[in-house]
Tab-separated table of C-alpha atoms in Angstrom:
chain	number	residue	atom	x	y	z
A	1	UNK	CA	0.000	0.000	0.000
A	2	UNK	CA	2.982	2.317	0.046
A	3	UNK	CA	3.089	3.255	-2.727
A	4	UNK	CA	-0.613	2.645	-3.292
A	5	UNK	CA	-1.354	0.783	-6.535
A	6	UNK	CA	-4.968	0.150	-7.551
A	7	UNK	CA	-6.023	-2.082	-10.435
A	8	UNK	CA	-9.280	-2.545	-12.344
A	9	UNK	CA	-10.754	-5.865	-13.475
A	10	UNK	CA	-14.008	-6.437	-15.374
A	11	UNK	CA	-16.873	-7.690	-13.251
A	12	UNK	CA	-20.378	-8.928	-14.037
A	13	UNK	CA	-23.835	-7.568	-14.828
A	14	UNK	CA	-27.055	-7.339	-12.832
A	15	UNK	CA	-30.283	-7.022	-14.801
A	16	UNK	CA	-33.424	-5.511	-13.292
A	17	UNK	CA	-36.369	-7.900	-12.943
A	18	UNK	CA	-38.952	-5.367	-14.191
A	19	UNK	CA	-39.136	-2.594	-16.759
A	20	UNK	CA	-37.449	0.524	-15.401
A	21	UNK	CA	-39.989	3.222	-14.582
A	22	UNK	CA	-39.240	6.445	-12.749
A	23	UNK	CA	-42.931	7.337	-12.541
A	24	UNK	CA	-43.545	4.735	-9.847
A	25	UNK	CA	-41.086	4.689	-6.955
A	26	UNK	CA	-43.254	2.352	-4.871
A	27	UNK	CA	-42.292	-0.734	-6.870
A	28	UNK	CA	-38.894	-1.988	-5.741
A	29	UNK	CA	-38.759	-4.441	-8.644
A	30	UNK	CA	-38.356	-1.521	-11.052
A	31	UNK	CA	-35.106	-0.348	-9.475
A	32	UNK	CA	-31.859	-2.174	-8.873
A	33	UNK	CA	-31.442	-2.689	-5.145
A	34	UNK	CA	-29.635	-5.125	-2.890
A	35	UNK	CA	-32.562	-5.296	-0.484
A	36	UNK	CA	-35.497	-6.653	-2.483
A	37	UNK	CA	-35.938	-9.370	-5.086
A	38	UNK	CA	-32.182	-9.707	-5.548
A	39	UNK	CA	-32.442	-13.456	-6.071
A	40	UNK	CA	-34.860	-12.924	-8.961
A	41	UNK	CA	-32.499	-10.704	-10.931
A	42	UNK	CA	-30.735	-12.004	-13.980
A	43	UNK	CA	-26.953	-12.076	-13.915
A	44	UNK	CA	-24.721	-11.792	-16.947
A	45	UNK	CA	-21.099	-12.000	-18.015
A	46	UNK	CA	-19.024	-9.092	-19.227
A	47	UNK	CA	-19.162	-10.628	-22.721
A	48	UNK	CA	-22.962	-10.532	-22.616
A	49	UNK	CA	-22.770	-6.892	-21.586
A	50	UNK	CA	-20.405	-6.124	-24.453
A	51	UNK	CA	-22.742	-7.802	-26.943
A	52	UNK	CA	-25.727	-5.941	-25.549
A	53	UNK	CA	-23.896	-2.593	-25.546
A	54	UNK	CA	-23.028	-3.001	-29.204
A	55	UNK	CA	-26.614	-3.967	-30.045
A	56	UNK	CA	-27.959	-0.974	-28.099
A	57	UNK	CA	-25.439	1.365	-29.729
A	58	UNK	CA	-26.277	0.154	-33.246
A	59	UNK	CA	-29.985	0.719	-32.565
A	60	UNK	CA	-29.359	4.243	-31.217
A	61	UNK	CA	-26.272	5.235	-33.192
A	62	UNK	CA	-27.780	8.447	-34.549
A	63	UNK	CA	-28.331	9.809	-31.039
A	64	UNK	CA	-25.324	8.313	-29.260
A	65	UNK	CA	-22.773	9.275	-31.920
A	66	UNK	CA	-23.664	12.922	-31.284
A	67	UNK	CA	-22.435	12.529	-27.696
A	68	UNK	CA	-19.012	11.430	-28.934
A	69	UNK	CA	-19.440	7.707	-28.281
A	70	UNK	CA	-17.659	5.688	-30.977
A	71	UNK	CA	-17.098	2.351	-29.275
A	72	UNK	CA	-19.726	1.648	-26.581
A	73	UNK	CA	-17.691	-1.056	-24.827
A	74	UNK	CA	-14.543	1.053	-24.524
A	75	UNK	CA	-16.682	4.056	-23.561
A	76	UNK	CA	-18.316	2.258	-20.628
A	77	UNK	CA	-15.129	0.528	-19.469
A	78	UNK	CA	-13.173	3.811	-19.510
A	79	UNK	CA	-15.772	5.418	-17.269
A	80	UNK	CA	-15.549	2.550	-14.784
A	81	UNK	CA	-11.764	2.750	-14.684
A	82	UNK	CA	-11.922	6.486	-14.028
A	83	UNK	CA	-14.432	5.912	-11.219
A	84	UNK	CA	-12.051	3.537	-9.469
A	85	UNK	CA	-9.091	5.879	-9.916
A	86	UNK	CA	-10.972	8.851	-8.489
A	87	UNK	CA	-12.247	6.789	-5.565
A	88	UNK	CA	-8.718	5.682	-4.693
A	89	UNK	CA	-7.427	9.235	-4.893
A	90	UNK	CA	-10.218	10.639	-2.714
A	91	UNK	CA	-10.104	8.012	0.022
A	92	UNK	CA	-6.501	6.789	-0.022
A	93	UNK	CA	-5.709	8.309	3.375
A	94	UNK	CA	-8.879	6.918	4.965
A	95	UNK	CA	-9.257	3.469	3.397
A	96	UNK	CA	-5.593	2.595	2.964
A	97	UNK	CA	-3.934	4.605	5.719
A	98	UNK	CA	-4.155	5.530	9.399
A	99	UNK	CA	-3.913	9.057	10.807
A	100	UNK	CA	-1.408	9.383	13.665
A	101	UNK	CA	-0.168	12.667	15.150
A	102	UNK	CA	-1.155	14.552	12.032
A	103	UNK	CA	0.590	12.137	9.676
A	104	UNK	CA	-0.866	9.404	7.478
A	105	UNK	CA	0.769	6.048	8.098
A	106	UNK	CA	0.511	3.526	5.276
A	107	UNK	CA	0.929	-0.215	5.628
A	108	UNK	CA	3.353	-2.024	3.348
A	109	UNK	CA	2.770	-5.257	1.441
A	110	UNK	CA	-0.972	-5.274	1.984
A	111	UNK	CA	-3.278	-6.703	-0.689
A	112	UNK	CA	-7.069	-6.614	-0.885
A	113	UNK	CA	-9.861	-7.093	-3.426
A	114	UNK	CA	-12.768	-4.634	-3.408
A	115	UNK	CA	-15.868	-4.214	-5.544
A	116	UNK	CA	-18.113	-1.378	-6.678
A	117	UNK	CA	-21.553	-0.926	-8.235
A	118	UNK	CA	-22.553	1.370	-11.068
A	119	UNK	CA	-25.550	1.770	-13.373
A	120	UNK	CA	-25.834	2.858	-17.012
A	121	UNK	CA	-28.358	5.345	-18.358
A	122	UNK	CA	-29.775	5.632	-21.883
A	123	UNK	CA	-26.788	7.742	-22.979
A	124	UNK	CA	-24.363	5.011	-21.791
A	125	UNK	CA	-23.152	7.294	-19.036
A	126	UNK	CA	-22.131	5.277	-15.979
A	127	UNK	CA	-23.233	6.412	-12.539
A	128	UNK	CA	-21.393	5.408	-9.392
A	129	UNK	CA	-23.630	3.734	-6.794
A	130	UNK	CA	-21.313	2.484	-4.065
A	131	UNK	CA	-18.019	0.843	-3.223
A	132	UNK	CA	-18.021	-2.618	-1.620
A	133	UNK	CA	-15.700	-4.329	0.827
A	134	UNK	CA	-15.692	-7.355	-1.514
A	135	UNK	CA	-16.824	-8.352	-5.024
A	136	UNK	CA	-19.376	-10.949	-3.874
A	137	UNK	CA	-17.076	-13.919	-4.337
A	138	UNK	CA	-19.317	-16.132	-2.201
A	139	UNK	CA	-22.126	-16.129	-4.779
A	140	UNK	CA	-22.233	-19.412	-6.701
A	141	UNK	CA	-22.954	-18.678	-10.332
A	142	UNK	CA	-21.064	-20.752	-12.899
A	143	UNK	CA	-19.916	-17.777	-14.941
A	144	UNK	CA	-18.673	-16.042	-11.804
A	145	UNK	CA	-16.579	-19.055	-10.884
A	146	UNK	CA	-14.767	-18.598	-14.192
A	147	UNK	CA	-14.449	-14.853	-13.627
A	148	UNK	CA	-13.052	-15.337	-10.129
A	149	UNK	CA	-10.636	-17.972	-11.380
A	150	UNK	CA	-9.072	-15.483	-13.793
A	151	UNK	CA	-9.271	-12.690	-11.242
A	152	UNK	CA	-7.496	-14.623	-8.485
A	153	UNK	CA	-4.929	-16.414	-10.613
A	154	UNK	CA	-3.759	-13.197	-12.218
A	155	UNK	CA	-3.739	-11.431	-8.851
A	156	UNK	CA	-1.474	-14.157	-7.450
A	157	UNK	CA	0.881	-13.592	-10.394
A	158	UNK	CA	0.910	-9.844	-9.675
A	159	UNK	CA	1.649	-10.346	-5.981
A	160	UNK	CA	4.421	-12.827	-6.817
A	161	UNK	CA	6.012	-10.386	-9.280
A	162	UNK	CA	5.945	-7.537	-6.753
A	163	UNK	CA	7.411	-9.775	-4.056
A	164	UNK	CA	10.227	-10.889	-6.352
A	165	UNK	CA	11.064	-7.289	-7.270
A	166	UNK	CA	11.190	-6.288	-3.609
A	167	UNK	CA	13.467	-9.169	-2.724
A	168	UNK	CA	15.766	-8.524	-5.684
A	169	UNK	CA	16.071	-4.755	-5.197
A	170	UNK	CA	13.995	-3.133	-2.424
A	171	UNK	CA	14.777	0.357	-3.773
A	172	UNK	CA	13.679	-0.408	-7.347
A	173	UNK	CA	10.428	0.844	-8.875
A	174	UNK	CA	7.671	-1.771	-8.786
A	175	UNK	CA	6.324	-0.529	-12.106
A	176	UNK	CA	5.753	-1.583	-14.767
A	177	UNK	CA	4.031	-4.790	-13.719
A	178	UNK	CA	4.453	-7.327	-16.510
A	179	UNK	CA	1.977	-10.051	-15.474
A	180	UNK	CA	-1.282	-8.125	-15.217
A	181	UNK	CA	-3.581	-10.733	-16.753
A	182	UNK	CA	-7.069	-9.224	-16.905
A	183	UNK	CA	-6.133	-6.378	-14.552
A	184	UNK	CA	-5.223	-2.814	-15.503
A	185	UNK	CA	-3.504	-0.222	-13.316
A	186	UNK	CA	-5.733	2.818	-12.768
A	187	UNK	CA	-3.951	4.421	-9.815
A	188	UNK	CA	-0.286	4.395	-8.826
A	189	UNK	CA	1.265	6.613	-6.154
A	190	UNK	CA	-0.628	9.770	-7.135
A	191	UNK	CA	-1.080	9.080	-10.852
A	192	UNK	CA	-4.618	8.148	-11.805
A	193	UNK	CA	-6.339	7.060	-14.980
A	194	UNK	CA	-8.384	9.721	-16.783
A	195	UNK	CA	-10.876	9.197	-19.593
A	196	UNK	CA	-9.512	11.848	-21.933
A	197	UNK	CA	-11.977	13.714	-24.102
A	198	UNK	CA	-15.041	12.439	-22.256
A	199	UNK	CA	-17.608	15.037	-21.236
A	200	UNK	CA	-20.746	13.810	-19.562
A	201	UNK	CA	-24.075	15.292	-20.582
A	202	UNK	CA	-25.186	17.555	-17.690
A	203	UNK	CA	-27.784	15.819	-15.551
A	204	UNK	CA	-30.326	18.632	-15.902
A	205	UNK	CA	-30.253	18.139	-19.681
A	206	UNK	CA	-31.066	14.433	-19.441
A	207	UNK	CA	-34.656	13.174	-19.618
A	208	UNK	CA	-36.041	11.382	-16.606
A	209	UNK	CA	-34.844	11.798	-13.016
A	210	UNK	CA	-33.614	15.340	-12.451
A	211	UNK	CA	-34.806	16.491	-15.883
A	212	UNK	CA	-37.812	16.465	-18.165
A	213	UNK	CA	-39.227	13.656	-20.246
A	214	UNK	CA	-39.453	9.935	-19.809
A	215	UNK	CA	-37.312	7.268	-18.185
A	216	UNK	CA	-33.579	7.775	-18.584
A	217	UNK	CA	-32.089	4.470	-17.470
A	218	UNK	CA	-31.597	1.214	-19.328
A	219	UNK	CA	-32.006	-2.247	-17.894
A	220	UNK	CA	-28.364	-3.232	-17.653
């Protein structure tokens, strides 16, 4: 954790179990929530999300292309990576350090896996919901077993590479990390990933919640 290095890995998809409708807030099935009807939700792989994003983009290309979206998969993934980087930068002294006599003390050689939730709207803008202490690795879905296998195996390779570098030359830079697998560095000792050229449509200009018009969110 000193220096703090944060990596991003693709996760999975939750699908609402009813048509999204902002006109009725009494129905919990119309909104993604961890408190009601969670077991009834569909779950999907990142590949299924990519296929759906491309299908959605092709069907709405005239509108979405005007917002600057060229590749919907890259567009969504870049937003998620930026979310993680900004979260790490904002909370690094609270989540990964301890305040003592006015100084922030950071642990060394600590490793952890966290998760986070986000939701996409009709413009393929991602909205941050919350960070999680873990990525739900106890849930037994076949596709998630495969995802966790890649996630954990590549993380073990990363930890082993860092350990070897420290033993070989403690003063050497840990970066670049060669064996990233499906991971990507989004924060490293003050540097953080930024989605260059991306400008979100202001919320008050979006239809639906916070603006005029109909529902603004999509099901995945």
